[in-house]
């Protein structure tokens, strides 16, 4: 049988970066094909070429044995190719229905088809067990549901070749499981699926074959059945990966952060946080596990000074944090930082970096006041040196301080942010989803950094949806659901099933 | 296609030059259609705006005003604010300095009066920009809309104040009385007699100084860093502990103060009285200058001089060539802004292809 | 005819006459901006179309040909604007301002060149649009209120006035209930998503500019052919910027934007009526202060009543396939 | 050799259908009769005025005509520098032994058209539309109101100004709209002193079959039958006279006021408005004119005290 997709000697260059170099491999009809590789290995670029988003500088592309010159997404869609992008391609202020219809409206007047398509979508949702209401607006939906909308879109368009670029990065275990159910259904129907992920056990769980990329080239394709995690990891990174990182024995010090009776009610009068109380001591990592959207983000925002709570007391080393009596949180994060609270936010592109600044200019975001002590003068020489140090320490690639940070891969951006926050010598560091979309090599090094900080006596609050990550790092685990803390476990009590139950415990859906 | 393929000299000089030439080419076509020789016209224009010292003096005189309004628009843009209100802020700034001068010009010597009057213009300009800034920061009212409205309001207010209070009784001219000589800005032809009778005065020097301060403040200080961070990503700025509303309000006030200072050149440096509609669109030209100069001090300086030259040279040209009405130069200004400010990459593909062919 | 003397009636009629200039331009801006292209060049397109439609109407002695020519020119300028902002990915604000400045100069130069009347076209005389008298007007003219309502308020305007008001539902329909509208909004909100859905972002934006050019031309034609009867230099007199204000004011939505335009029309009419009126306690407020009313009201309403305006997310950003 | 002449128009420009245009017509007439040419320039700002005055003086122009009050200060400055050059300033006063300042008693002409308006109005409501609220325009309106009230104290006057920015002179749409608004309030005669915007007013007047009054030059020809009259301000005559005197060597510096008596202002009666001016009206307007010339009636100049008596 003809392969569904065949890449022949594909090359693509962005300025100085060779994103793909002479990439050749093929994907069998009706299979699930995994593509893995470090951040920046060129996976997304290759898929974007297949989907017509970029055009290759050289090489050939064969779809079902036919050479194709795909010039844009429209032509890709015409060839039955569908893609779920790393960042969702949805129009936030439109409904699910309109998003699905977009590009395939079936006529000039929408109204005629809206009813019909809506019914169709409801049918699909039922058939594939996708819980989506076609009339909801995207901006009101959680990421998990948005992901389902993307899938829904592809089913509606009856794509035969489906590309999924890190679809599970933001999903919970349950959501991932149900996504895989859908993918298996797809495969049964003879569709071809290309899956990019950084999570190796997903590759092992669902793919038939896997291609490994490194620095723009293919370093090997293997049958999934004939491989294992360690081998794949080594192929990817070029060295063995440590899964069990060393850590000092648990010996927490004085209480650093104490939260009592924290409540948050938003402008729509929805209660987002209910009576949250906990404490963190020096030298321990407290992890908050939970399905995203259950109040963890808001908790981080409040603790970092980006948002004001409605009620409750927070004290840092015995002293109340200075948010009382304020009308808004404008400028408050600076005060919190001075008190020794560092923050690695969940959404790094939105909050943690200024995309159009260079890496160097981002390397002191939040600490600008400290640097410009005399008359606000910024000493770029010192800043540059400091930045170069950070880049070297955290092995950021490329280690070019003058590069626009948007051009770094997600993993490397995360390293810059982490480096910056750790360099501030905080008493408490708040870390949200530190390894989202980050490759395993980088995960290993970021985890090692966090553990080193813990060992050095820093209090760490980790928010993560990855149970694997929670297990690897936490000394204590709090589980959040519906704005409440529904349970607490010690590290040695770690039990995925129990945590899963607690996560769903008070959850409404 | 990619601009980054090109060497720096090409993007910094060759492309802008090619664009300027294209604009002039179109302009030459229009001049030809109007029945005049483009080459001769260009000669007259260059001569009267650049080569003849007195003309150059006028060019720089106009440029001084444009530098201030250009800076006013630029600094707001750095914070992501599109201040269309420089015109009104300049107008009100003129009122500020006039009030100072009219009260004190009989009693104070120039060295005290002039700085005080400048303070007045900056303060009034800043005050006029405060409300749009405040409303944007605290109420989310779009600063573009409020500043446009404030331009109209300023025009009405000034019309009322000038006509009802400032015109000396029995006078026809819609202007305040003439200031005492102590309020006249020292002219540069005192130092450089070659400039002849031009109103070019110390405010040009001040404008250059303002450019330097602007450059340092925006790129070299914490404050400028916070300003730019706010302009590029408000979420990140908030995360970084920058007070967004304070930044917006302060920036708008500085922007207003700079616009207010633009009044100093024409009111205290040339006419020596406050007249109706004296800004004559300088605030709007400031927008073009900020955009064309990419909010960079050197860019602002060059565009301001270019506009000054067009006004001076165009005026002289229309004097010599009755077939070419002065409005032709408004058209040419527009063309230049279009080509140099918005189509900077027009020739990039061709140039990069040419360079590639050369190098291979 | 008692009602006729009541000034409020005249304010309403005047509002209806004032609003179309802004409405056409604001709707034009709406198309451009909902597609992600900032349209600062409304003023320029208005001027160009005002001049061309007056000139052609004068030469052919046919207002409809004038309007047609105006549409052609305004569309051509919009496409030029599109070429700069969409194809060349230039700065859209710069492009807009440049077009305004260039056309302010060019329309004068051309008018002067062709007609030698100081940047003015000759009077159009009969080559103007007539006011439409609704059927049965004579019959109801004498009836109190109804007569005024039928013959003055909704009747007795030129065709362009009716077109302007008809546009409100039409634009709403196009924007929210057609394929074009859906794509337009998508392209202005998240062009990457639209592109991924197989939509040609640039072509959609060009289409939007085409609509913008066409609608804006009516605004210019209304100025010269309906309201004035000739073209005069810079006769757009800031209306393009006011239209933009109404657009922001209306949160880029057709209905609210039209309301914004009507509000401007209303307060302009009101201001005209209360100029020179003696207020109890205040006396006669100077005319120049009365002139502020529409602008002050806008600021107050914007600051006091409205929620934050939410612009289309991709506005002003050229579509570049990159991070 | 023949003397050299120049005219400097203010921002309104040579074709403003108003006083700049009138000045240009005077100079043209002089040129036609004497075959002596003249230079002409239009300035956009007060700074430019001074620049161009100086340029012309250096070029040894003998008489420079500056049109518009905005040029007053510049003329005074440059006249001091170039004592050999002569200047004639319209609508403003500049000091200097080589400056002739010509001021018009617009209030007197306006008074006459006010009389005509009051007689012509059937609704007993007349209107005034000015460009901008400035002393010159207020003087027009003040004279107009005096004339109306003197004729019939019961006649109401509705006044509007077009705007507060320079576009106030170039906004015919607003000029027309103001007229329509005034009609709806019952006005049936409008005096428009608003430059280009006024043309919009007169256009609207014609459309609605009402009566309009033109300003500065005789604008009756624009809409024959709809124009009641025009308040003419003979800037053309002033320029023509000044040029002639220069040629003849009888030119004199100083301030001159030109009113009805001096033929500086007048109301226009010609074939274009013959049909709308009744014999009675003509008689009464001319009687008023005579009274003013005789000094029986004194029309207050608004600018004397920045106040209008009525
Ligand atoms: N539009 C672009 N402009 C410049 N460089 C780019 C662009 N897109 C990608 N790159 C660079 O190309 C390389 C490959 O990027 P790509 O996104 O394909 O990697 P990836 O394997 O998908 O990484 P990740 O796992 O982080 O998603 C990276 O170095 C990236 O910085
Ligand atoms: N799925 C739909 N089915 C039927 N009509 C719809 C649908 N979506 C939108 N409309 C129509 O479009 C109009 C506007 O819809 P919506 O409420 O989404 O707009 P909005 O939120 O005001 O604007 P925006 O698109 O800028 O968010 C409504 O009048 C509605 O009738
Ligand atoms: Mg990727
Ligand atoms: Mg909405």
PDB file of C-alpha atoms in Angstrom, chain D residues 2-125:
ATOM      1  CA  UNK D   2       7.214 101.359 -13.588  1.00  0.00           C
ATOM      2  CA  UNK D   3       6.879 100.649  -9.898  1.00  0.00           C
ATOM      3  CA  UNK D   4       6.752  96.993  -8.817  1.00  0.00           C
ATOM      4  CA  UNK D   5       3.721  95.643  -7.002  1.00  0.00           C
ATOM      5  CA  UNK D   6       2.877  92.555  -4.962  1.00  0.00           C
ATOM      6  CA  UNK D   7      -0.169  91.155  -3.197  1.00  0.00           C
ATOM      7  CA  UNK D   8       0.009  88.795  -0.249  1.00  0.00           C
ATOM      8  CA  UNK D   9      -3.175  86.858   0.404  1.00  0.00           C
ATOM      9  CA  UNK D  10      -3.866  85.383   3.803  1.00  0.00           C
ATOM     10  CA  UNK D  11      -4.644  81.759   4.528  1.00  0.00           C
ATOM     11  CA  UNK D  12      -8.048  81.959   2.844  1.00  0.00           C
ATOM     12  CA  UNK D  13      -6.340  82.261  -0.510  1.00  0.00           C
ATOM     13  CA  UNK D  14      -6.878  84.182  -3.692  1.00  0.00           C
ATOM     14  CA  UNK D  15     -10.067  82.347  -4.606  1.00  0.00           C
ATOM     15  CA  UNK D  16     -11.929  82.629  -1.333  1.00  0.00           C
ATOM     16  CA  UNK D  17     -14.888  84.362  -3.029  1.00  0.00           C
ATOM     17  CA  UNK D  18     -14.386  86.912  -0.313  1.00  0.00           C
ATOM     18  CA  UNK D  19     -11.958  89.675   0.535  1.00  0.00           C
ATOM     19  CA  UNK D  20      -8.813  87.987  -0.825  1.00  0.00           C
ATOM     20  CA  UNK D  21     -10.543  87.486  -4.119  1.00  0.00           C
ATOM     21  CA  UNK D  22     -11.762  91.037  -4.061  1.00  0.00           C
ATOM     22  CA  UNK D  23      -8.195  92.227  -3.546  1.00  0.00           C
ATOM     23  CA  UNK D  24      -7.040  90.152  -6.450  1.00  0.00           C
ATOM     24  CA  UNK D  25      -9.755  91.623  -8.651  1.00  0.00           C
ATOM     25  CA  UNK D  26      -8.624  95.135  -7.785  1.00  0.00           C
ATOM     26  CA  UNK D  27      -5.054  94.323  -8.667  1.00  0.00           C
ATOM     27  CA  UNK D  28      -6.149  92.685 -11.909  1.00  0.00           C
ATOM     28  CA  UNK D  29      -8.132  95.721 -12.884  1.00  0.00           C
ATOM     29  CA  UNK D  30      -5.108  97.873 -12.250  1.00  0.00           C
ATOM     30  CA  UNK D  31      -3.007  95.537 -14.347  1.00  0.00           C
ATOM     31  CA  UNK D  32      -5.477  95.602 -17.191  1.00  0.00           C
ATOM     32  CA  UNK D  33      -5.641  99.355 -17.259  1.00  0.00           C
ATOM     33  CA  UNK D  34      -1.982 100.143 -16.769  1.00  0.00           C
ATOM     34  CA  UNK D  35      -0.314  97.036 -18.179  1.00  0.00           C
ATOM     35  CA  UNK D  36       1.758  96.925 -15.002  1.00  0.00           C
ATOM     36  CA  UNK D  37       1.937  93.447 -13.529  1.00  0.00           C
ATOM     37  CA  UNK D  38       2.140  92.347  -9.947  1.00  0.00           C
ATOM     38  CA  UNK D  39       3.407  89.371  -7.956  1.00  0.00           C
ATOM     39  CA  UNK D  40       1.110  87.382  -5.744  1.00  0.00           C
ATOM     40  CA  UNK D  41       1.647  84.943  -2.898  1.00  0.00           C
ATOM     41  CA  UNK D  42      -0.450  83.122  -0.409  1.00  0.00           C
ATOM     42  CA  UNK D  43       0.845  82.544   3.104  1.00  0.00           C
ATOM     43  CA  UNK D  44      -0.120  79.826   5.525  1.00  0.00           C
ATOM     44  CA  UNK D  45       1.213  81.219   8.784  1.00  0.00           C
ATOM     45  CA  UNK D  46       2.270  84.432  10.426  1.00  0.00           C
ATOM     46  CA  UNK D  47       5.886  83.320  10.272  1.00  0.00           C
ATOM     47  CA  UNK D  48       5.651  82.965   6.522  1.00  0.00           C
ATOM     48  CA  UNK D  49       4.104  86.382   6.174  1.00  0.00           C
ATOM     49  CA  UNK D  50       7.151  87.994   7.632  1.00  0.00           C
ATOM     50  CA  UNK D  51       9.430  85.850   5.503  1.00  0.00           C
ATOM     51  CA  UNK D  52       7.680  86.702   2.270  1.00  0.00           C
ATOM     52  CA  UNK D  53       7.342  90.389   3.107  1.00  0.00           C
ATOM     53  CA  UNK D  54      11.046  90.562   3.669  1.00  0.00           C
ATOM     54  CA  UNK D  55      11.771  88.655   0.474  1.00  0.00           C
ATOM     55  CA  UNK D  56       9.618  90.976  -1.578  1.00  0.00           C
ATOM     56  CA  UNK D  57      11.086  94.062   0.014  1.00  0.00           C
ATOM     57  CA  UNK D  58      14.549  92.815  -0.796  1.00  0.00           C
ATOM     58  CA  UNK D  59      13.492  92.305  -4.367  1.00  0.00           C
ATOM     59  CA  UNK D  60      12.786  96.029  -4.393  1.00  0.00           C
ATOM     60  CA  UNK D  61       9.055  95.735  -4.753  1.00  0.00           C
ATOM     61  CA  UNK D  62       7.714  99.240  -4.302  1.00  0.00           C
ATOM     62  CA  UNK D  63       4.278  98.565  -2.910  1.00  0.00           C
ATOM     63  CA  UNK D  64       3.220  95.425  -1.115  1.00  0.00           C
ATOM     64  CA  UNK D  65      -0.456  94.837  -0.398  1.00  0.00           C
ATOM     65  CA  UNK D  66      -1.080  92.648   2.639  1.00  0.00           C
ATOM     66  CA  UNK D  67      -4.578  91.288   2.798  1.00  0.00           C
ATOM     67  CA  UNK D  68      -6.092  90.418   6.149  1.00  0.00           C
ATOM     68  CA  UNK D  69      -5.689  91.432   9.751  1.00  0.00           C
ATOM     69  CA  UNK D  70      -3.384  88.514  10.507  1.00  0.00           C
ATOM     70  CA  UNK D  71      -0.602  90.235   8.618  1.00  0.00           C
ATOM     71  CA  UNK D  72      -0.604  93.370  10.729  1.00  0.00           C
ATOM     72  CA  UNK D  73       2.249  92.562  13.056  1.00  0.00           C
ATOM     73  CA  UNK D  74       4.455  91.218  10.283  1.00  0.00           C
ATOM     74  CA  UNK D  75       3.883  94.327   8.189  1.00  0.00           C
ATOM     75  CA  UNK D  76       4.793  96.536  11.105  1.00  0.00           C
ATOM     76  CA  UNK D  77       8.006  94.570  11.732  1.00  0.00           C
ATOM     77  CA  UNK D  78       9.166  94.493   8.134  1.00  0.00           C
ATOM     78  CA  UNK D  79       8.107  98.066   7.355  1.00  0.00           C
ATOM     79  CA  UNK D  80      10.514  99.188  10.000  1.00  0.00           C
ATOM     80  CA  UNK D  81      13.369  97.282   8.341  1.00  0.00           C
ATOM     81  CA  UNK D  82      12.619  98.574   4.839  1.00  0.00           C
ATOM     82  CA  UNK D  83      11.688 102.248   5.024  1.00  0.00           C
ATOM     83  CA  UNK D  84      11.948 102.582   1.228  1.00  0.00           C
ATOM     84  CA  UNK D  85       9.246 100.040   0.572  1.00  0.00           C
ATOM     85  CA  UNK D  86       5.579 100.964   0.864  1.00  0.00           C
ATOM     86  CA  UNK D  87       2.930  98.729   2.365  1.00  0.00           C
ATOM     87  CA  UNK D  88      -0.822  98.736   2.248  1.00  0.00           C
ATOM     88  CA  UNK D  89      -2.559  96.635   4.866  1.00  0.00           C
ATOM     89  CA  UNK D  90      -6.182  95.637   4.559  1.00  0.00           C
ATOM     90  CA  UNK D  91      -8.380  95.103   7.640  1.00  0.00           C
ATOM     91  CA  UNK D  92      -5.684  95.865  10.149  1.00  0.00           C
ATOM     92  CA  UNK D  93      -3.577  98.637  11.575  1.00  0.00           C
ATOM     93  CA  UNK D  94       0.217  98.667  11.411  1.00  0.00           C
ATOM     94  CA  UNK D  95       2.381 101.548  12.507  1.00  0.00           C
ATOM     95  CA  UNK D  96       4.966 103.049  10.197  1.00  0.00           C
ATOM     96  CA  UNK D  97       5.574 106.024   7.941  1.00  0.00           C
ATOM     97  CA  UNK D  98       5.516 103.735   4.935  1.00  0.00           C
ATOM     98  CA  UNK D  99       2.326 101.860   5.814  1.00  0.00           C
ATOM     99  CA  UNK D 100      -1.179 102.641   4.762  1.00  0.00           C
ATOM    100  CA  UNK D 101      -3.767 100.793   6.842  1.00  0.00           C
ATOM    101  CA  UNK D 102      -7.192 100.414   5.325  1.00  0.00           C
ATOM    102  CA  UNK D 103     -10.087  99.555   7.594  1.00  0.00           C
ATOM    103  CA  UNK D 104     -13.652  99.044   6.514  1.00  0.00           C
ATOM    104  CA  UNK D 105     -16.757  99.974   8.380  1.00  0.00           C
ATOM    105  CA  UNK D 106     -18.358  96.598   7.798  1.00  0.00           C
ATOM    106  CA  UNK D 107     -20.982  97.507  10.354  1.00  0.00           C
ATOM    107  CA  UNK D 108     -22.414 100.145   8.045  1.00  0.00           C
ATOM    108  CA  UNK D 109     -22.816  97.852   5.074  1.00  0.00           C
ATOM    109  CA  UNK D 110     -24.145  95.146   7.329  1.00  0.00           C
ATOM    110  CA  UNK D 111     -26.646  97.577   8.740  1.00  0.00           C
ATOM    111  CA  UNK D 112     -28.047  98.155   5.259  1.00  0.00           C
ATOM    112  CA  UNK D 113     -28.444  94.477   4.468  1.00  0.00           C
ATOM    113  CA  UNK D 114     -30.037  94.138   7.891  1.00  0.00           C
ATOM    114  CA  UNK D 115     -32.603  96.717   6.867  1.00  0.00           C
ATOM    115  CA  UNK D 116     -33.239  94.832   3.639  1.00  0.00           C
ATOM    116  CA  UNK D 117     -33.528  91.532   5.487  1.00  0.00           C
ATOM    117  CA  UNK D 118     -36.030  92.895   7.985  1.00  0.00           C
ATOM    118  CA  UNK D 119     -38.204  94.216   5.176  1.00  0.00           C
ATOM    119  CA  UNK D 120     -37.928  91.061   3.088  1.00  0.00           C
ATOM    120  CA  UNK D 121     -38.661  88.639   5.883  1.00  0.00           C
ATOM    121  CA  UNK D 122     -42.224  87.374   5.891  1.00  0.00           C
ATOM    122  CA  UNK D 123     -41.784  85.218   8.960  1.00  0.00           C
ATOM    123  CA  UNK D 124     -40.186  88.073  10.870  1.00  0.00           C
ATOM    124  CA  UNK D 125     -37.217  85.869  11.584  1.00  0.00           C
TER     125      UNK D 125
END
